CSV table of C-alpha atoms and ligand atoms in Angstrom, one decimal:
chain,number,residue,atom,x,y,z
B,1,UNK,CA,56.3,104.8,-20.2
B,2,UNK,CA,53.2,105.5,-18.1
B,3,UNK,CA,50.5,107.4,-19.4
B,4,UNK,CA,48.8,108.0,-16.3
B,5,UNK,CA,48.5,111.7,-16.6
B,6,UNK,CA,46.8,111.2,-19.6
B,7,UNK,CA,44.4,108.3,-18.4
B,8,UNK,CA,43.3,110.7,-15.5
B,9,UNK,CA,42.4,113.6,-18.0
B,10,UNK,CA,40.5,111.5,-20.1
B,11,UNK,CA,39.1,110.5,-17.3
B,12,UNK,CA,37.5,113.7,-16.8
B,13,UNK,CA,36.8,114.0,-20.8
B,14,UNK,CA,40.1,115.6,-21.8
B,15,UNK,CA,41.5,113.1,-24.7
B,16,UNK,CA,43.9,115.8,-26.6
B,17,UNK,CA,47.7,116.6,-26.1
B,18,UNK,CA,48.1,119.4,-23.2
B,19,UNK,CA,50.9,121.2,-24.4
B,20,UNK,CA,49.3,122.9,-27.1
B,21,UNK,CA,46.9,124.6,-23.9
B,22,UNK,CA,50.3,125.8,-22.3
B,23,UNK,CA,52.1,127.1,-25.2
B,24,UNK,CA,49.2,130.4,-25.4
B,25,UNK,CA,51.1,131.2,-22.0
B,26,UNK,CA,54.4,132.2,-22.8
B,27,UNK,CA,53.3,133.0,-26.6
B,28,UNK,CA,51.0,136.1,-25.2
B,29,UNK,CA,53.2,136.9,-22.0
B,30,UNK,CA,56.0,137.6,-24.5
B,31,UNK,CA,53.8,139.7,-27.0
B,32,UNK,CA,53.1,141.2,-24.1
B,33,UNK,CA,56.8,141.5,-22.6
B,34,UNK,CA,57.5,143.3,-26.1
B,35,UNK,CA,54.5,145.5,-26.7
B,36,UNK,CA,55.0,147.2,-23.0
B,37,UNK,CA,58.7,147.3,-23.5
B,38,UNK,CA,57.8,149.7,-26.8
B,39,UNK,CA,55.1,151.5,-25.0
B,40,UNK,CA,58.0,152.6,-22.4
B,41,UNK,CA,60.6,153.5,-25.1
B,42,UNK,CA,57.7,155.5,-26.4
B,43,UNK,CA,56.2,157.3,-23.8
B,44,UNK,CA,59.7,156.8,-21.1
B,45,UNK,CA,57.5,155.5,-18.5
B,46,UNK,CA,59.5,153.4,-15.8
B,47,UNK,CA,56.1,151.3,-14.8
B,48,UNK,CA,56.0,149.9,-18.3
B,49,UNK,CA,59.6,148.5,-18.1
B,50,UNK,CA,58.6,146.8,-14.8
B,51,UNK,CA,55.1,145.5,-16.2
B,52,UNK,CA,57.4,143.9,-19.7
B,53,UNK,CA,59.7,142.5,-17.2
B,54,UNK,CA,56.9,140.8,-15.1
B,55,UNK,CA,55.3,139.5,-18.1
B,56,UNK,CA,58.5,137.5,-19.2
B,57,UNK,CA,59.1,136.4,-15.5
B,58,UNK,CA,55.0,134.5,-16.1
B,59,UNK,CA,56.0,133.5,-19.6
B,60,UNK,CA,59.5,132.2,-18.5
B,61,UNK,CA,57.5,130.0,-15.5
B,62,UNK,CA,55.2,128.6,-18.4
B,63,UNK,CA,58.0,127.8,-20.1
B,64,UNK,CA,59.4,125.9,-17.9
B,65,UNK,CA,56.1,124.0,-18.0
B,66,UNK,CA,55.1,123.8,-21.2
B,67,UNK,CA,58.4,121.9,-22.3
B,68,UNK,CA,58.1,119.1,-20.4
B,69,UNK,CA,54.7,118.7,-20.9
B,70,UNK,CA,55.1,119.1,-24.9
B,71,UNK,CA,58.2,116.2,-24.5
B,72,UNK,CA,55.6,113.6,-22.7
B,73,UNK,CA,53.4,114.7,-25.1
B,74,UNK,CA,55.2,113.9,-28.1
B,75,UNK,CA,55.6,110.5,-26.2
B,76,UNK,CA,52.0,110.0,-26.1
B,77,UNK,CA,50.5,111.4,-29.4
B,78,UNK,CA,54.0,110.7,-31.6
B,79,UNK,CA,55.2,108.0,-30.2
B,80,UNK,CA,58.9,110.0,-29.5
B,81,UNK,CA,59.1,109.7,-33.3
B,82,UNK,CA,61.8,112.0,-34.5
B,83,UNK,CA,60.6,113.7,-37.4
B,84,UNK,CA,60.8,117.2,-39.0
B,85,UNK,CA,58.6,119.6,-36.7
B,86,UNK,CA,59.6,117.9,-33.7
B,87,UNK,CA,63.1,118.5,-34.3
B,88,UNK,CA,62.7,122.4,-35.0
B,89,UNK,CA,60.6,122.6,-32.3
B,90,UNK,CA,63.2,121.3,-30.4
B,91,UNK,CA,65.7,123.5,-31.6
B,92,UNK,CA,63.4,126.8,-31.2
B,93,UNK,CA,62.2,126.1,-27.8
B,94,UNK,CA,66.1,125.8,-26.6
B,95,UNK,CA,66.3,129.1,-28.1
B,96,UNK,CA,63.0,130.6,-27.0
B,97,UNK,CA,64.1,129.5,-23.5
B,98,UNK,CA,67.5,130.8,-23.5
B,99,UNK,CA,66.3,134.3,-24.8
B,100,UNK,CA,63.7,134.5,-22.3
B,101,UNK,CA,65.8,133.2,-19.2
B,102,UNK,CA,68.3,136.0,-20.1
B,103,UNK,CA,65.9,138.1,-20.4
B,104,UNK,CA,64.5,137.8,-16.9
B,105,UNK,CA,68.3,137.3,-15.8
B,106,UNK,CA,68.9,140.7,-17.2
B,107,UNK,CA,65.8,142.4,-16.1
B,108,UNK,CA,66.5,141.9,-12.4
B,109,UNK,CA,69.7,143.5,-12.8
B,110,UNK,CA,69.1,146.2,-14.7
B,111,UNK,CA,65.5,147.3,-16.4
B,112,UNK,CA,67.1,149.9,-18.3
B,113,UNK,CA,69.2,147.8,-20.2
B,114,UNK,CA,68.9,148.2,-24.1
B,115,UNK,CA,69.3,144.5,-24.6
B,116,UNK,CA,65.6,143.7,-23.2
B,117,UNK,CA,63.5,144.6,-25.9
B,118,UNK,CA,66.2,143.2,-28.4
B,119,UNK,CA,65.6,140.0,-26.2
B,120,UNK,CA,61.6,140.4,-25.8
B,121,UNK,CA,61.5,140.8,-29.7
B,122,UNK,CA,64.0,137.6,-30.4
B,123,UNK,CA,61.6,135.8,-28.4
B,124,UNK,CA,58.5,136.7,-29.9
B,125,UNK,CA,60.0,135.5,-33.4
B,126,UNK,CA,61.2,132.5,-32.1
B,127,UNK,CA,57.7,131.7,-30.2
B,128,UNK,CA,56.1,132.5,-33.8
B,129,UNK,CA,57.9,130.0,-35.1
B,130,UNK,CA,57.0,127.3,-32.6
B,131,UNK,CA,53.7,127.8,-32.9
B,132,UNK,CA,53.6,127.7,-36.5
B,133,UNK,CA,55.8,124.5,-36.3
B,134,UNK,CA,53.4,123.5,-33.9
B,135,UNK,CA,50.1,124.0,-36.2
B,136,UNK,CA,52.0,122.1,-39.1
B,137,UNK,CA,52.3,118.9,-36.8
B,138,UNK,CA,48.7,119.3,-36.0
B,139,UNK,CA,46.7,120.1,-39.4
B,140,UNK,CA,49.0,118.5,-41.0
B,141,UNK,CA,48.2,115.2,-38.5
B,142,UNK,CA,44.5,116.0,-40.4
B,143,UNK,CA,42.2,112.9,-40.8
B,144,UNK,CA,39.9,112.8,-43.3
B,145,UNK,CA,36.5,113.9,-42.9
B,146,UNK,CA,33.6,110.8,-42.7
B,147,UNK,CA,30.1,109.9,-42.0
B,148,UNK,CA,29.0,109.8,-38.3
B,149,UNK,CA,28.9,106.2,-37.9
B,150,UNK,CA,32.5,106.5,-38.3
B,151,UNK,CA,33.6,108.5,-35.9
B,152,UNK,CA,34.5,106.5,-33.1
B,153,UNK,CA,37.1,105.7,-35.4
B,154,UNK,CA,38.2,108.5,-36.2
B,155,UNK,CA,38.6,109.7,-33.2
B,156,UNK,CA,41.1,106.4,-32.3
B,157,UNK,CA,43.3,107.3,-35.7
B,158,UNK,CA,43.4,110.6,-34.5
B,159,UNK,CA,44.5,110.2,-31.0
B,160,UNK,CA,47.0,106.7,-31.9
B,161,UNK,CA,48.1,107.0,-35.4
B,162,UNK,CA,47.7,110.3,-37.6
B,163,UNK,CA,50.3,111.3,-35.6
B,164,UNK,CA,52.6,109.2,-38.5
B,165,UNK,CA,49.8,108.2,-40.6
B,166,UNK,CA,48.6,111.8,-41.3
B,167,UNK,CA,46.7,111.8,-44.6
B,168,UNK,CA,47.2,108.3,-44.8
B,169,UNK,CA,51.3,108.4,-45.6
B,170,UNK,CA,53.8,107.0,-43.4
B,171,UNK,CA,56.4,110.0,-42.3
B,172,UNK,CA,58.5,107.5,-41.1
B,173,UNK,CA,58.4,104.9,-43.8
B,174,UNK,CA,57.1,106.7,-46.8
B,175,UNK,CA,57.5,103.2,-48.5
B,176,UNK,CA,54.9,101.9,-45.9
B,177,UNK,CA,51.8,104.0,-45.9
B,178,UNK,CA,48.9,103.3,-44.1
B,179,UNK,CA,46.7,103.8,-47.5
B,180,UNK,CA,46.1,100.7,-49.6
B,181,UNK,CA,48.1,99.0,-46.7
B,182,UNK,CA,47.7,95.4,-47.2
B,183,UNK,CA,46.3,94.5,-43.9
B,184,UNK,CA,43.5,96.6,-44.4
B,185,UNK,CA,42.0,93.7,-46.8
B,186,UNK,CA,41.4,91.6,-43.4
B,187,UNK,CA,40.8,92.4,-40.2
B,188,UNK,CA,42.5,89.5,-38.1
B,189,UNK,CA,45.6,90.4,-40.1
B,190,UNK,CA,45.0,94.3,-39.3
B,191,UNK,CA,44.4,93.2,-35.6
B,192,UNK,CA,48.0,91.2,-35.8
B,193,UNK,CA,49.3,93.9,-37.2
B,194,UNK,CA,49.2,96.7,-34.7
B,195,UNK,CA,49.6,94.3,-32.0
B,196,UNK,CA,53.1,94.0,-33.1
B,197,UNK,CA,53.7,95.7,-36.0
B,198,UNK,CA,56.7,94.4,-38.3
B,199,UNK,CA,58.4,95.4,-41.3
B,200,UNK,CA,58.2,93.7,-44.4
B,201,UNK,CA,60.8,91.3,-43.2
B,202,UNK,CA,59.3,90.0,-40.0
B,203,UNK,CA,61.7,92.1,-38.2
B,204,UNK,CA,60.4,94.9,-35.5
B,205,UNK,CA,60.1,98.3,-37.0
B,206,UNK,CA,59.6,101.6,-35.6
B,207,UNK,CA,55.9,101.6,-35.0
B,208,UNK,CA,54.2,101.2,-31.1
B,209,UNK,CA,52.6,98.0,-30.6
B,210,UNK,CA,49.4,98.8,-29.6
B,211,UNK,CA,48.2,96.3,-26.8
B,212,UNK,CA,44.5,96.1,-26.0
B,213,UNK,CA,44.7,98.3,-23.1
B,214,UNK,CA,45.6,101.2,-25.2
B,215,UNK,CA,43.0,100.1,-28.0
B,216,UNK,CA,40.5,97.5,-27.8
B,217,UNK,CA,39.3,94.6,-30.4
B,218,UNK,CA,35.9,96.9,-30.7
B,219,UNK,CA,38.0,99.9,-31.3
B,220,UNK,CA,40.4,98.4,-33.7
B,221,UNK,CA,37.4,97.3,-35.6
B,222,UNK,CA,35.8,100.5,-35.5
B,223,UNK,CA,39.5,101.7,-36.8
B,224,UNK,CA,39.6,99.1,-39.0
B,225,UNK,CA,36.3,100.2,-40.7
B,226,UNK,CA,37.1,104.0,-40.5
B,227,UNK,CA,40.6,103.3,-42.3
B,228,UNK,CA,39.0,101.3,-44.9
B,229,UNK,CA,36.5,104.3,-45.5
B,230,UNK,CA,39.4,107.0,-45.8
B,231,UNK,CA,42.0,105.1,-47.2
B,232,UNK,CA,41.1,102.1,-49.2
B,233,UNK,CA,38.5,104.0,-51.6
B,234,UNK,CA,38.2,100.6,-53.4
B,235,UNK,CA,36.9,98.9,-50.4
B,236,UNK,CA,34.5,100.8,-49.0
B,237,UNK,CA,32.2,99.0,-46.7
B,238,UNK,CA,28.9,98.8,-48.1
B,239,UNK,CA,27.1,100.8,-44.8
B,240,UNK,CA,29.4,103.8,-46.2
B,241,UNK,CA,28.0,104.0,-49.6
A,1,HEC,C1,55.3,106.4,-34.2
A,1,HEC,C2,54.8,106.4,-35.6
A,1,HEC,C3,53.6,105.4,-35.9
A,1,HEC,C4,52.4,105.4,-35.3
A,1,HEC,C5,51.9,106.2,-34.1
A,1,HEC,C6,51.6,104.4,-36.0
A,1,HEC,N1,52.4,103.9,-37.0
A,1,HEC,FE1,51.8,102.5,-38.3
A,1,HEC,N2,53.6,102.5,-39.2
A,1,HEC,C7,54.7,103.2,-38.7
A,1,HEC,C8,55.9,102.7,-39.3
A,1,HEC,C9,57.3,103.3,-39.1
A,1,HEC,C10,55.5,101.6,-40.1
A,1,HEC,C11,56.4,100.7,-40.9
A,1,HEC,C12,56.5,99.3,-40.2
A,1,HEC,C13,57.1,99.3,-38.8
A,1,HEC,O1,57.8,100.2,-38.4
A,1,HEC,O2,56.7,98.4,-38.0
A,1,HEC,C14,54.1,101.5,-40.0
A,1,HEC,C15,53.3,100.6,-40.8
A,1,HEC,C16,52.0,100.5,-40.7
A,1,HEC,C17,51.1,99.7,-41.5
A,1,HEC,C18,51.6,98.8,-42.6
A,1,HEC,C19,51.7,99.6,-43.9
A,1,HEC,C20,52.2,98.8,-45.0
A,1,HEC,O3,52.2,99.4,-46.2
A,1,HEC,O4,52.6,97.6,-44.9
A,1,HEC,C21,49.9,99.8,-41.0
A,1,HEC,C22,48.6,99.1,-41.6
A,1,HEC,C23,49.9,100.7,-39.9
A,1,HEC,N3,51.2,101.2,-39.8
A,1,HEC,C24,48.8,101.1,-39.2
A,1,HEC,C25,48.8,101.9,-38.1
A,1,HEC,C26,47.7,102.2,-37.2
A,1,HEC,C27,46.3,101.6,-37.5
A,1,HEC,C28,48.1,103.0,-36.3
A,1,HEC,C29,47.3,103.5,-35.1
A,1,HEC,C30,46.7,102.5,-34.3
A,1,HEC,C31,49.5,103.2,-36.5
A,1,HEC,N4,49.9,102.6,-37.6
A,1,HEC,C32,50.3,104.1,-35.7
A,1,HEC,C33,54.7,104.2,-37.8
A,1,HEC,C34,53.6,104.5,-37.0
């Protein structure tokens, strides 16, 4: 898969997913679909109605946005791995969306109907729970603190591995976490390593290969150091203590 998109944003300096920018669309436009959708079955004014149905007609067009971009994003940052938050966030957006397409589908028919703010309230539930699926993927993806001469580092585990690495632990094969890892004893072998990762019986496992367009001998050994620092306490490298 191409990456383009993301090359040409960090390009310009932009190295983080882009979904998590979109989402704050349709998360406030539905707040706001709901809380003007009160405010006209308080004080029965019509121009409140119209105002919570344009809201959900913005936070339906994000919508349709922000899910494509969260899928290539998920690509990018996750490497399509299939794991626990994706899959609910996969199952609540399909709900979000459908409560907020009917929603618009019903509010161009009829504004008065008594099913809008029932639908304006399911989707600020469900939109609540995305985005606290959403913060789970990312704290939990949460690299350990380190000095400043580690941060280029950092900043590669972040963006290419915490993703399944978070914390050190392998989500995918908790058997095969990134702490202590064997390969973190010698570079070349680390190198070898995420240049085609393999299970412990030489066959291919789930992990990317990691070519040196996508991270560079200097960057792996800026990882390598980094990863040694927050995961291999024994074998700190002596410009770290
Ligand atoms: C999509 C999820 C995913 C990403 C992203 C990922 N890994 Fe892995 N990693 C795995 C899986 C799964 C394994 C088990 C072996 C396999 O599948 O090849 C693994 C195994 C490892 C191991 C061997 C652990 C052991 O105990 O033998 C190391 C080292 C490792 N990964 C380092 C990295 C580094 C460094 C990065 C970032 C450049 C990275 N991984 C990115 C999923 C991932």
């Amino acid at each position: 898969m191409s990456y383009w998109f993301y090359d040409v944003l960090a390009m310009l300096g932009y190295t983080h997913p882009v979904h998590p920018v979109l989402v704050h669309v349709p998360a406030g436009m539905s707040i706001g679909a709901l809380g003007f959708s009160i405010l006209a079955l308080l004080t029965k004014q019509a121009a409140f109605r119209s105002t919570a149905y344009h809201v959900a007609v913005f936070a339906l067009a994000f919508t349709l946005l922000a899910i494509p971009v969260g899928i290539f994003d998920w690509q990018r940052f996750y490497g399509g791995a299939w794991f626990f938050e994706i899959q609910i966030k996969a199952v609540l957006a399909a709900v979000y969306l459908v409560l907020i397409a009917s929603a618009v589908w019903l509010g161009r028919r009829c504004l008065e109907s008594r099913a809008l703010p029932v639908l304006y309230l399911g989707s600020v539930v469900t939109v609540g729970g995305l985005g606290f699926f959403g913060g789970q993927l990312v704290y939990h993806g949460f690299t350990p603190e380190a000095p400043v001469q580690f941060n280029v580092g950092r900043h590669v585990f972040e963006s290419h591995c915490s993703g399944c690495h978070r914390r050190g632990e392998n989500i995918i094969e908790p058997n095969m976490p990134l702490r202590n890892a064997p390969q973190l004893h010698d570079f070349a072998e680390f190198l070898a390593f995420i240049r085609n990762p393999r299970m412990p019986d030489g066959s291919p496992g789930v992990m990317p290969k990691f070519a040196s367009d996508r991270i560079s001998d200097l960057n792996a050994r800026e990882l390598f150091d980094y990863l040694n620092f927050a995961f291999a306490a024994s074998k700190r490298p002596v410009s770290a203590q």
